[in-house]
XYZ file of C-alpha atoms in Angstrom:
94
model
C -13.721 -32.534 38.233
C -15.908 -29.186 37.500
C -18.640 -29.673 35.123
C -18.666 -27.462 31.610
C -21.732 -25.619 32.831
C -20.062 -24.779 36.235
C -17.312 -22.021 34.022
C -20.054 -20.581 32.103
C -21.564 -17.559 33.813
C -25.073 -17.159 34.155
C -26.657 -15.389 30.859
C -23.959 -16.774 28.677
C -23.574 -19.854 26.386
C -21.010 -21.642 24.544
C -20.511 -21.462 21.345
C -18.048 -22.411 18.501
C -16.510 -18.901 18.895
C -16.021 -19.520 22.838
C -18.498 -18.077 25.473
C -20.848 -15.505 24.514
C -23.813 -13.387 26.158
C -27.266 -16.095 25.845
C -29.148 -13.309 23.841
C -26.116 -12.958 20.841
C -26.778 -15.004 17.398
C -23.688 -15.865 15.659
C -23.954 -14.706 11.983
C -21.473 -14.697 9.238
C -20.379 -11.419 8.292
C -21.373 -11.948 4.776
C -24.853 -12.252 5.587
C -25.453 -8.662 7.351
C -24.204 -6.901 4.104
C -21.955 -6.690 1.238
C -18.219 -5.916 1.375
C -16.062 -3.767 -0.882
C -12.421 -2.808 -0.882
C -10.976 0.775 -1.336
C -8.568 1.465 -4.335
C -5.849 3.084 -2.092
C -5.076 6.899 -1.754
C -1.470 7.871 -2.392
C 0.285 10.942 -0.472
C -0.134 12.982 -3.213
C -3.537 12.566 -3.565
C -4.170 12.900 0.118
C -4.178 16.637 -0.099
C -5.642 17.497 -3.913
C -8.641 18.978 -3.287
C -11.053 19.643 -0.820
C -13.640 16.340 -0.719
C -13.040 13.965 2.892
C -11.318 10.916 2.160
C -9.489 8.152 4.637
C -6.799 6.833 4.098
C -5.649 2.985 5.617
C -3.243 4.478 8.116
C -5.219 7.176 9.325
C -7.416 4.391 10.498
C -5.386 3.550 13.454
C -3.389 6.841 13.808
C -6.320 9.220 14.042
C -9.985 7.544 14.568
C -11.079 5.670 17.228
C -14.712 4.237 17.135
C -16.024 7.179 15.000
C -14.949 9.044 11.784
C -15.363 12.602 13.717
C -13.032 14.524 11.504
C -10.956 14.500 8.299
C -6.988 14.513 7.900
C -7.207 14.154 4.347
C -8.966 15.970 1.538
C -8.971 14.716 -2.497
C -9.637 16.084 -5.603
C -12.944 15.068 -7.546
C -11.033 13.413 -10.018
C -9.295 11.354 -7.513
C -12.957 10.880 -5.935
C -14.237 9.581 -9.209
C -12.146 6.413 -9.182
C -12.442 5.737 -4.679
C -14.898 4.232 -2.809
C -17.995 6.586 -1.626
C -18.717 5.625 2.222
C -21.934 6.614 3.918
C -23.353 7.425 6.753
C -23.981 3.794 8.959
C -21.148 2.188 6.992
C -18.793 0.660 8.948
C -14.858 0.745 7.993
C -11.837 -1.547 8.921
C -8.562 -2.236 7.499
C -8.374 -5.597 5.719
């Protein structure tokens, strides 16, 4: 019978999460920053104005890794009631 160590590679550990590089800490997401949820764009808002927005389904039929470019643009009174994202924020459907 192979020992536990013998599947791990060398460099990695084992963790509650399954096998990870030796130099990763696990963290809970909650402690490397705060979370917020988006109020939803409709269609029609989509194309009111001329400030970038996302929208949830653009998120998988347009971006990959990086917001590079914008599909959508709303209105500033639509813009006064969504979520402001910055630059270094990172974005993912819930």
């Amino acid at each position: 019978m192979a020992s536990a160590s013998a599947t791990i590679p060398v460099g990695y550990k084992q963790t509650e999460v399954g096998v990870i590089p030796e130099d990763w800490v696990l963290r809970k997401l909650g402690s490397l920053g705060t979370f917020s949820k988006g109020r939803g764009i409709t269609k029609s808002e989509a194309n009111s104005g001329d400030i970038p927005s996302i929208r949830y389904g653009e998120i998988y039929n347009y971006h990959d890794d990086v917001i590079r470019s914008f599909n959508s643009h709303i209105s500033s009174q639509v813009a006064e009631s969504s979520k402001l994202l910055r630059t270094g924020d990172i974005l993912f459907a819930g």
